[in-house]
mmCIF file of C-alpha atoms in Angstrom:
data_model
loop_
_atom_site.group_PDB
_atom_site.id
_atom_site.type_symbol
_atom_site.label_atom_id
_atom_site.label_comp_id
_atom_site.label_asym_id
_atom_site.label_seq_id
_atom_site.Cartn_x
_atom_site.Cartn_y
_atom_site.Cartn_z
ATOM 1 C CA MET A 1 37.100 199.364 -169.013
ATOM 2 C CA LYS A 2 39.355 201.519 -171.052
ATOM 3 C CA LYS A 3 42.400 202.844 -169.336
ATOM 4 C CA ASN A 4 42.818 206.575 -169.329
ATOM 5 C CA LYS A 5 45.928 207.215 -171.372
ATOM 6 C CA ASN A 6 45.954 210.971 -170.676
ATOM 7 C CA LYS A 7 49.005 211.521 -168.486
ATOM 8 C CA ASN A 8 48.322 215.252 -168.145
ATOM 9 C CA LEU A 9 45.369 214.828 -165.786
ATOM 10 C CA TYR A 10 45.737 216.367 -162.330
ATOM 11 C CA LEU A 11 43.520 216.443 -159.277
ATOM 12 C CA SER A 12 43.994 220.111 -158.388
ATOM 13 C CA ASP A 13 41.773 222.834 -159.823
ATOM 14 C CA ARG A 14 44.877 224.781 -160.762
ATOM 15 C CA PRO A 15 47.157 223.738 -163.621
ATOM 16 C CA PRO A 16 50.740 222.787 -162.780
ATOM 17 C CA LEU A 17 53.291 225.589 -162.669
ATOM 18 C CA THR A 18 55.143 226.435 -165.814
ATOM 19 C CA LEU A 19 58.849 227.279 -165.827
ATOM 20 C CA VAL A 20 58.058 231.003 -165.572
ATOM 21 C CA GLY A 21 55.666 230.309 -162.688
ATOM 22 C CA LYS A 22 58.314 228.284 -160.831
ATOM 23 C CA ILE A 23 60.878 231.051 -161.294
ATOM 24 C CA GLY A 24 58.367 233.626 -160.041
ATOM 25 C CA LEU A 25 57.557 231.462 -157.007
ATOM 26 C CA PHE A 26 61.272 231.036 -156.246
ATOM 27 C CA VAL A 27 61.881 234.781 -156.478
ATOM 28 C CA SER A 28 58.867 235.479 -154.220
ATOM 29 C CA TYR A 29 60.141 233.081 -151.552
ATOM 30 C CA LEU A 30 63.654 234.495 -151.849
ATOM 31 C CA VAL A 31 62.418 238.056 -151.326
ATOM 32 C CA LEU A 32 60.324 236.955 -148.321
ATOM 33 C CA ILE A 33 63.292 235.138 -146.765
ATOM 34 C CA LEU A 34 65.612 238.119 -147.255
ATOM 35 C CA TRP A 35 62.974 240.482 -145.860
ATOM 36 C CA SER A 36 62.503 238.213 -142.824
ATOM 37 C CA LEU A 37 66.261 238.129 -142.217
ATOM 38 C CA ALA A 38 66.442 241.923 -142.465
ATOM 39 C CA ILE A 39 63.855 242.108 -139.667
ATOM 40 C CA VAL A 40 64.963 239.203 -137.477
ATOM 41 C CA LEU A 41 68.746 239.751 -137.491
ATOM 42 C CA PRO A 42 68.679 243.270 -135.926
ATOM 43 C CA ILE A 43 66.240 242.021 -133.275
ATOM 44 C CA PHE A 44 68.514 239.054 -132.545
ATOM 45 C CA GLN A 45 71.536 241.361 -132.318
ATOM 46 C CA MET A 46 69.671 243.676 -129.932
ATOM 47 C CA VAL A 47 68.623 240.801 -127.645
ATOM 48 C CA SER A 48 72.080 239.175 -127.620
ATOM 49 C CA SER A 49 73.834 242.509 -126.987
ATOM 50 C CA SER A 50 71.460 243.270 -124.103
ATOM 51 C CA PHE A 51 72.471 240.097 -122.232
ATOM 52 C CA ASN A 52 76.118 239.965 -123.310
ATOM 53 C CA GLY A 53 78.431 240.855 -120.443
ATOM 54 C CA ASN A 54 81.512 241.023 -122.685
ATOM 55 C CA GLN A 55 80.240 244.070 -124.557
ATOM 56 C CA GLY A 56 81.956 247.361 -123.790
ATOM 57 C CA ARG A 57 80.603 250.821 -124.474
ATOM 58 C CA ASN A 58 80.094 249.887 -128.118
ATOM 59 C CA ILE A 59 78.332 246.870 -129.620
ATOM 60 C CA MET A 60 80.869 244.479 -131.134
ATOM 61 C CA LEU A 61 79.532 241.805 -133.472
ATOM 62 C CA ASN A 62 82.467 239.403 -132.975
ATOM 63 C CA THR A 63 82.485 239.432 -129.160
ATOM 64 C CA GLU A 64 82.118 236.104 -127.372
ATOM 65 C CA PHE A 65 78.772 235.822 -125.592
ATOM 66 C CA ALA A 66 78.660 235.732 -121.780
ATOM 67 C CA PHE A 67 75.281 236.005 -120.104
ATOM 68 C CA SER A 68 75.019 239.035 -117.814
ATOM 69 C CA LEU A 69 72.470 241.555 -116.580
ATOM 70 C CA LYS A 70 74.945 244.409 -116.204
ATOM 71 C CA ASN A 71 73.391 246.404 -119.047
ATOM 72 C CA PHE A 72 70.001 246.309 -117.343
ATOM 73 C CA GLU A 73 71.604 247.225 -114.013
ATOM 74 C CA TYR A 74 73.240 250.214 -115.702
ATOM 75 C CA LEU A 75 69.845 251.352 -116.996
ATOM 76 C CA PHE A 76 68.172 251.248 -113.600
ATOM 77 C CA LYS A 77 71.087 252.550 -111.507
ATOM 78 C CA GLU A 78 72.890 255.050 -113.731
ATOM 79 C CA THR A 79 70.012 256.554 -115.710
ATOM 80 C CA HIS A 80 66.443 257.788 -115.157
ATOM 81 C CA PHE A 81 65.040 254.782 -117.017
ATOM 82 C CA LEU A 82 62.124 254.107 -114.635
ATOM 83 C CA THR A 83 61.144 257.778 -114.760
ATOM 84 C CA TRP A 84 61.254 257.677 -118.563
ATOM 85 C CA VAL A 85 59.040 254.578 -118.559
ATOM 86 C CA ILE A 86 56.462 256.198 -116.272
ATOM 87 C CA ASN A 87 56.476 259.435 -118.294
ATOM 88 C CA THR A 88 55.999 257.570 -121.578
ATOM 89 C CA ILE A 89 53.228 255.291 -120.314
ATOM 90 C CA LEU A 90 51.296 258.212 -118.816
ATOM 91 C CA ILE A 91 51.563 260.202 -122.039
ATOM 92 C CA ALA A 92 50.690 257.146 -124.167
ATOM 93 C CA VAL A 93 47.635 256.207 -122.090
ATOM 94 C CA ALA A 94 46.366 259.796 -122.048
ATOM 95 C CA THR A 95 46.913 260.090 -125.797
ATOM 96 C CA ALA A 96 45.040 256.845 -126.490
ATOM 97 C CA LEU A 97 42.107 257.823 -124.263
ATOM 98 C CA VAL A 98 41.727 261.327 -125.705
ATOM 99 C CA THR A 99 42.066 260.047 -129.277
ATOM 100 C CA LEU A 100 39.531 257.246 -128.761
ATOM 101 C CA LEU A 101 37.021 259.528 -127.053
ATOM 102 C CA VAL A 102 37.093 262.190 -129.756
ATOM 103 C CA VAL A 103 37.479 259.897 -132.774
ATOM 104 C CA SER A 104 34.563 257.672 -131.741
ATOM 105 C CA PHE A 105 32.254 260.718 -131.795
ATOM 106 C CA THR A 106 33.689 262.384 -134.898
ATOM 107 C CA GLY A 107 33.744 259.152 -136.901
ATOM 108 C CA TYR A 108 30.123 258.445 -135.963
ATOM 109 C CA ALA A 109 29.017 262.006 -136.721
ATOM 110 C CA TYR A 110 30.693 262.139 -140.139
ATOM 111 C CA SER A 111 29.277 258.730 -141.076
ATOM 112 C CA ARG A 112 25.667 259.086 -139.931
ATOM 113 C CA PHE A 113 24.785 262.811 -139.964
ATOM 114 C CA ARG A 114 24.533 265.514 -142.602
ATOM 115 C CA PHE A 115 25.635 268.991 -141.641
ATOM 116 C CA LYS A 116 26.956 272.123 -143.262
ATOM 117 C CA GLY A 117 30.661 272.031 -144.033
ATOM 118 C CA LYS A 118 30.910 268.254 -143.864
ATOM 119 C CA LYS A 119 32.714 267.804 -147.185
ATOM 120 C CA ALA A 120 34.993 270.789 -146.603
ATOM 121 C CA SER A 121 36.028 269.579 -143.146
ATOM 122 C CA LEU A 122 36.680 266.055 -144.461
ATOM 123 C CA MET A 123 38.886 267.543 -147.157
ATOM 124 C CA ALA A 124 40.711 269.535 -144.477
ATOM 125 C CA ILE A 125 41.296 266.336 -142.510
ATOM 126 C CA MET A 126 42.789 264.686 -145.579
ATOM 127 C CA LEU A 127 45.079 267.658 -146.180
ATOM 128 C CA ILE A 128 46.237 267.686 -142.555
ATOM 129 C CA GLN A 129 47.503 264.122 -142.971
ATOM 130 C CA VAL A 130 49.783 265.249 -145.812
ATOM 131 C CA ILE A 131 51.582 267.851 -143.671
ATOM 132 C CA PRO A 132 54.586 266.350 -141.783
ATOM 133 C CA THR A 133 54.465 266.691 -138.014
ATOM 134 C CA PHE A 134 57.925 268.220 -137.702
ATOM 135 C CA VAL A 135 56.820 271.254 -139.757
ATOM 136 C CA GLY A 136 54.986 272.611 -136.714
ATOM 137 C CA ILE A 137 57.787 272.141 -134.182
ATOM 138 C CA THR A 138 58.534 275.873 -133.966
ATOM 139 C CA ALA A 139 54.832 276.652 -133.561
ATOM 140 C CA TYR A 140 54.468 273.962 -130.859
ATOM 141 C CA PHE A 141 57.390 275.366 -128.869
ATOM 142 C CA THR A 142 56.088 278.930 -129.183
ATOM 143 C CA MET A 143 52.557 277.920 -128.149
ATOM 144 C CA GLN A 144 53.927 276.003 -125.157
ATOM 145 C CA SER A 145 55.988 278.988 -124.008
ATOM 146 C CA ILE A 146 53.007 281.364 -124.271
ATOM 147 C CA ILE A 147 50.533 279.016 -122.556
ATOM 148 C CA GLU A 148 53.004 278.047 -119.821
ATOM 149 C CA SER A 149 53.624 281.709 -118.985
ATOM 150 C CA LYS A 150 49.863 282.299 -118.626
ATOM 151 C CA ILE A 151 48.893 278.933 -117.082
ATOM 152 C CA PRO A 152 51.820 277.478 -115.068
ATOM 153 C CA ILE A 153 49.902 274.242 -114.427
ATOM 154 C CA PHE A 154 49.890 273.539 -118.184
ATOM 155 C CA SER A 155 52.941 271.254 -118.348
ATOM 156 C CA ARG A 156 54.961 270.233 -121.372
ATOM 157 C CA GLN A 157 53.679 266.659 -120.988
ATOM 158 C CA VAL A 158 50.109 267.935 -121.408
ATOM 159 C CA MET A 159 51.212 269.751 -124.555
ATOM 160 C CA LEU A 160 52.692 266.515 -125.896
ATOM 161 C CA VAL A 161 49.421 264.678 -125.254
ATOM 162 C CA LEU A 162 47.488 267.356 -127.147
ATOM 163 C CA ILE A 163 49.920 267.258 -130.084
ATOM 164 C CA TYR A 164 49.847 263.469 -130.369
ATOM 165 C CA SER A 165 46.056 263.377 -129.946
ATOM 166 C CA ALA A 166 45.448 266.105 -132.531
ATOM 167 C CA GLY A 167 47.507 264.250 -135.116
ATOM 168 C CA GLY A 168 45.754 260.977 -134.331
ATOM 169 C CA ILE A 169 42.270 262.496 -134.426
ATOM 170 C CA ALA A 170 42.795 263.919 -137.914
ATOM 171 C CA SER A 171 43.827 260.612 -139.510
ATOM 172 C CA ASN A 172 41.761 258.172 -137.456
ATOM 173 C CA THR A 173 38.500 260.095 -137.935
ATOM 174 C CA PHE A 174 38.678 259.442 -141.657
ATOM 175 C CA ILE A 175 39.516 255.756 -141.082
ATOM 176 C CA LEU A 176 36.731 255.178 -138.536
ATOM 177 C CA LYS A 177 34.196 256.981 -140.730
ATOM 178 C CA GLY A 178 34.935 254.575 -143.567
ATOM 179 C CA TYR A 179 34.545 251.624 -141.207
ATOM 180 C CA ILE A 180 31.205 252.844 -139.827
ATOM 181 C CA ASP A 181 29.997 253.512 -143.388
ATOM 182 C CA SER A 182 30.207 249.751 -143.956
ATOM 183 C CA ILE A 183 27.720 249.124 -141.104
ATOM 184 C CA SER A 184 24.183 248.863 -142.452
ATOM 185 C CA PRO A 185 22.003 251.920 -141.639
ATOM 186 C CA GLU A 186 19.108 249.494 -141.239
ATOM 187 C CA LEU A 187 20.430 248.707 -137.775
ATOM 188 C CA ASP A 188 20.033 252.402 -136.855
ATOM 189 C CA GLU A 189 16.499 252.482 -138.248
ATOM 190 C CA ALA A 190 15.512 249.333 -136.341
ATOM 191 C CA ALA A 191 16.906 250.829 -133.137
ATOM 192 C CA ARG A 192 14.986 254.093 -133.678
ATOM 193 C CA ILE A 193 11.765 252.105 -134.127
ATOM 194 C CA ASP A 194 12.483 250.555 -130.722
ATOM 195 C CA GLY A 195 12.795 254.061 -129.257
ATOM 196 C CA CYS A 196 16.598 254.456 -129.120
ATOM 197 C CA SER A 197 18.091 257.921 -129.296
ATOM 198 C CA ASN A 198 21.173 258.791 -131.366
ATOM 199 C CA MET A 199 23.378 258.434 -128.297
ATOM 200 C CA GLN A 200 21.934 254.996 -127.519
ATOM 201 C CA ILE A 201 22.476 253.896 -131.124
ATOM 202 C CA TYR A 202 26.060 255.122 -130.844
ATOM 203 C CA ARG A 203 26.639 253.312 -127.543
ATOM 204 C CA LEU A 204 24.677 250.077 -128.091
ATOM 205 C CA ILE A 205 24.923 249.471 -131.846
ATOM 206 C CA ILE A 206 27.794 251.305 -133.512
ATOM 207 C CA MET A 207 30.572 251.098 -130.918
ATOM 208 C CA PRO A 208 30.326 247.319 -130.236
ATOM 209 C CA ILE A 209 30.503 246.598 -133.968
ATOM 210 C CA ALA A 210 33.332 249.112 -134.482
ATOM 211 C CA ARG A 211 35.356 247.620 -131.620
ATOM 212 C CA PRO A 212 37.996 246.055 -133.926
ATOM 213 C CA MET A 213 38.818 249.403 -135.535
ATOM 214 C CA LEU A 214 38.743 251.170 -132.157
ATOM 215 C CA SER A 215 41.232 248.608 -130.847
ATOM 216 C CA ILE A 216 43.574 249.305 -133.754
ATOM 217 C CA ILE A 217 43.244 253.068 -133.206
ATOM 218 C CA ALA A 218 44.023 252.589 -129.506
ATOM 219 C CA LEU A 219 47.110 250.554 -130.373
ATOM 220 C CA TRP A 220 48.361 253.146 -132.872
ATOM 221 C CA SER A 221 47.753 255.995 -130.438
ATOM 222 C CA PHE A 222 49.533 254.167 -127.621
ATOM 223 C CA ILE A 223 52.569 253.283 -129.715
ATOM 224 C CA GLY A 224 53.055 256.847 -131.007
ATOM 225 C CA PRO A 225 54.686 258.381 -127.882
ATOM 226 C CA PHE A 226 57.024 255.373 -127.609
ATOM 227 C CA MET A 227 58.313 255.916 -131.153
ATOM 228 C CA ASP A 228 58.505 259.727 -131.313
ATOM 229 C CA TYR A 229 61.813 261.407 -130.605
ATOM 230 C CA LEU A 230 61.843 264.760 -132.371
ATOM 231 C CA ILE A 231 58.853 266.538 -130.812
ATOM 232 C CA SER A 232 59.535 265.268 -127.291
ATOM 233 C CA LYS A 233 63.179 266.314 -127.595
ATOM 234 C CA ILE A 234 62.149 269.874 -128.500
ATOM 235 C CA LEU A 235 59.538 270.287 -125.757
ATOM 236 C CA LEU A 236 61.130 268.320 -122.905
ATOM 237 C CA THR A 237 64.278 269.974 -121.591
ATOM 238 C CA SER A 238 65.261 268.073 -118.428
ATOM 239 C CA PRO A 239 66.266 264.367 -118.153
ATOM 240 C CA GLU A 240 63.590 263.791 -115.478
ATOM 241 C CA THR A 241 60.838 264.660 -117.973
ATOM 242 C CA TYR A 242 62.162 262.718 -120.961
ATOM 243 C CA THR A 243 60.187 259.984 -122.671
ATOM 244 C CA LEU A 244 61.846 256.652 -123.509
ATOM 245 C CA ALA A 245 62.867 257.587 -127.044
ATOM 246 C CA THR A 246 64.434 260.858 -125.899
ATOM 247 C CA GLY A 247 66.070 259.384 -122.810
ATOM 248 C CA LEU A 248 67.542 256.319 -124.491
ATOM 249 C CA PHE A 249 68.965 258.440 -127.293
ATOM 250 C CA THR A 250 71.266 260.090 -124.737
ATOM 251 C CA LEU A 251 73.063 256.730 -124.452
ATOM 252 C CA VAL A 252 74.245 256.818 -128.070
ATOM 253 C CA ASN A 253 74.586 260.506 -129.018
ATOM 254 C CA ASP A 254 77.063 261.647 -126.357
ATOM 255 C CA GLU A 255 80.584 260.233 -125.980
ATOM 256 C CA ARG A 256 80.536 260.946 -122.241
ATOM 257 C CA ASN A 257 77.461 258.749 -121.690
ATOM 258 C CA MET A 258 77.959 256.338 -124.601
ATOM 259 C CA ASN A 259 76.644 252.857 -123.793
ATOM 260 C CA GLN A 260 75.236 251.091 -126.831
ATOM 261 C CA PRO A 261 74.531 247.722 -125.089
ATOM 262 C CA ALA A 262 72.488 249.561 -122.444
ATOM 263 C CA PHE A 263 70.647 251.300 -125.273
ATOM 264 C CA ALA A 264 69.853 247.854 -126.735
ATOM 265 C CA ALA A 265 68.618 246.664 -123.329
ATOM 266 C CA GLY A 266 66.394 249.723 -123.051
ATOM 267 C CA GLY A 267 64.990 249.100 -126.513
ATOM 268 C CA LEU A 268 64.176 245.521 -125.522
ATOM 269 C CA LEU A 269 62.336 246.666 -122.395
ATOM 270 C CA THR A 270 60.531 249.368 -124.366
ATOM 271 C CA ALA A 271 58.996 246.733 -126.624
ATOM 272 C CA ILE A 272 57.393 244.864 -123.697
ATOM 273 C CA PRO A 273 54.419 247.234 -123.037
ATOM 274 C CA ILE A 274 53.626 247.358 -126.757
ATOM 275 C CA VAL A 275 53.696 243.560 -127.091
ATOM 276 C CA VAL A 276 51.533 243.156 -123.968
ATOM 277 C CA LEU A 277 48.985 245.646 -125.301
ATOM 278 C CA PHE A 278 48.909 243.914 -128.679
ATOM 279 C CA ILE A 279 48.274 240.518 -127.038
ATOM 280 C CA ALA A 280 45.529 242.006 -124.859
ATOM 281 C CA LEU A 281 43.840 243.669 -127.835
ATOM 282 C CA GLN A 282 43.885 240.469 -129.880
ATOM 283 C CA LYS A 283 40.938 239.142 -127.872
ATOM 284 C CA GLN A 284 39.073 242.408 -128.415
ATOM 285 C CA LEU A 285 39.706 242.191 -132.145
ATOM 286 C CA VAL A 286 38.385 238.644 -132.389
ATOM 287 C CA SER A 287 35.336 239.297 -130.180
ATOM 288 C CA GLY A 288 34.553 242.536 -132.024
ATOM 289 C CA LEU A 289 34.683 240.839 -135.409
ATOM 290 C CA SER A 290 32.444 238.011 -134.165
ATOM 291 C CA SER A 291 29.977 240.511 -132.666
ATOM 292 C CA GLY A 292 29.916 242.480 -135.915
ATOM 293 C CA SER A 293 29.243 239.383 -138.015
ATOM 294 C CA VAL A 294 26.296 238.383 -135.816
ATOM 295 C CA LYS A 295 24.756 241.864 -135.644
ATOM 296 C CA GLY A 296 25.323 242.631 -139.309
#
């Protein structure tokens, strides 16, 4: 047998990297490492400052670490932290439920039905997404004052839920419509042959397959009230009604109440409900994708 004298043979389907390819790969890894450090280092600093008993009112990077829970004790004893948590969770849950309920119907209607004004309303939804939320702060405050004077039971928390839900409905309707468009209409036709109504098709066919996107919409809607500061600061006027973002900001914007390590501890605790929800929704995402692949 003749020996193969070609030393350039390789087993991989891809050719070996050239010098330019190796430089590009090195730069890509360098950018990813720097980006990871930019994300991880602030989180590490927040966690270490939360449990560091040697920190004063300000976070010092060169302070020797001594494990302590005094910053968490300050949150629960000296502030309305528990009240802020309850307020935020109630607003977040209500926002997620209202957004999911409305978006599931609007996304289905825009995807499967033809009606007058469909294109114009979709264009309006797209334009609404371009307008920044803070532009309507004056209008929100005026509307709240008028409604509250007429209907005393209409609280500022309810107004916040409506504002967050309205913003979420506008953007998520367009997203869910595109997702439902990818579901074959043949499933609807087969269900109608079996005698299913439009509502039964919506409940038994469309929603189980669209569960992954609904889970993402629920997560986005839930996270919104945790992250928003500006609107809640304008509408909520007393510390007992603050959300977490508004309440925690009082620990860093006022010299009389300045406590940056306690602010870091509050930020760490704020992340817990979001992480728990994300872990819980992971199973829904996987099961929804599996269900969609079988039904499709």
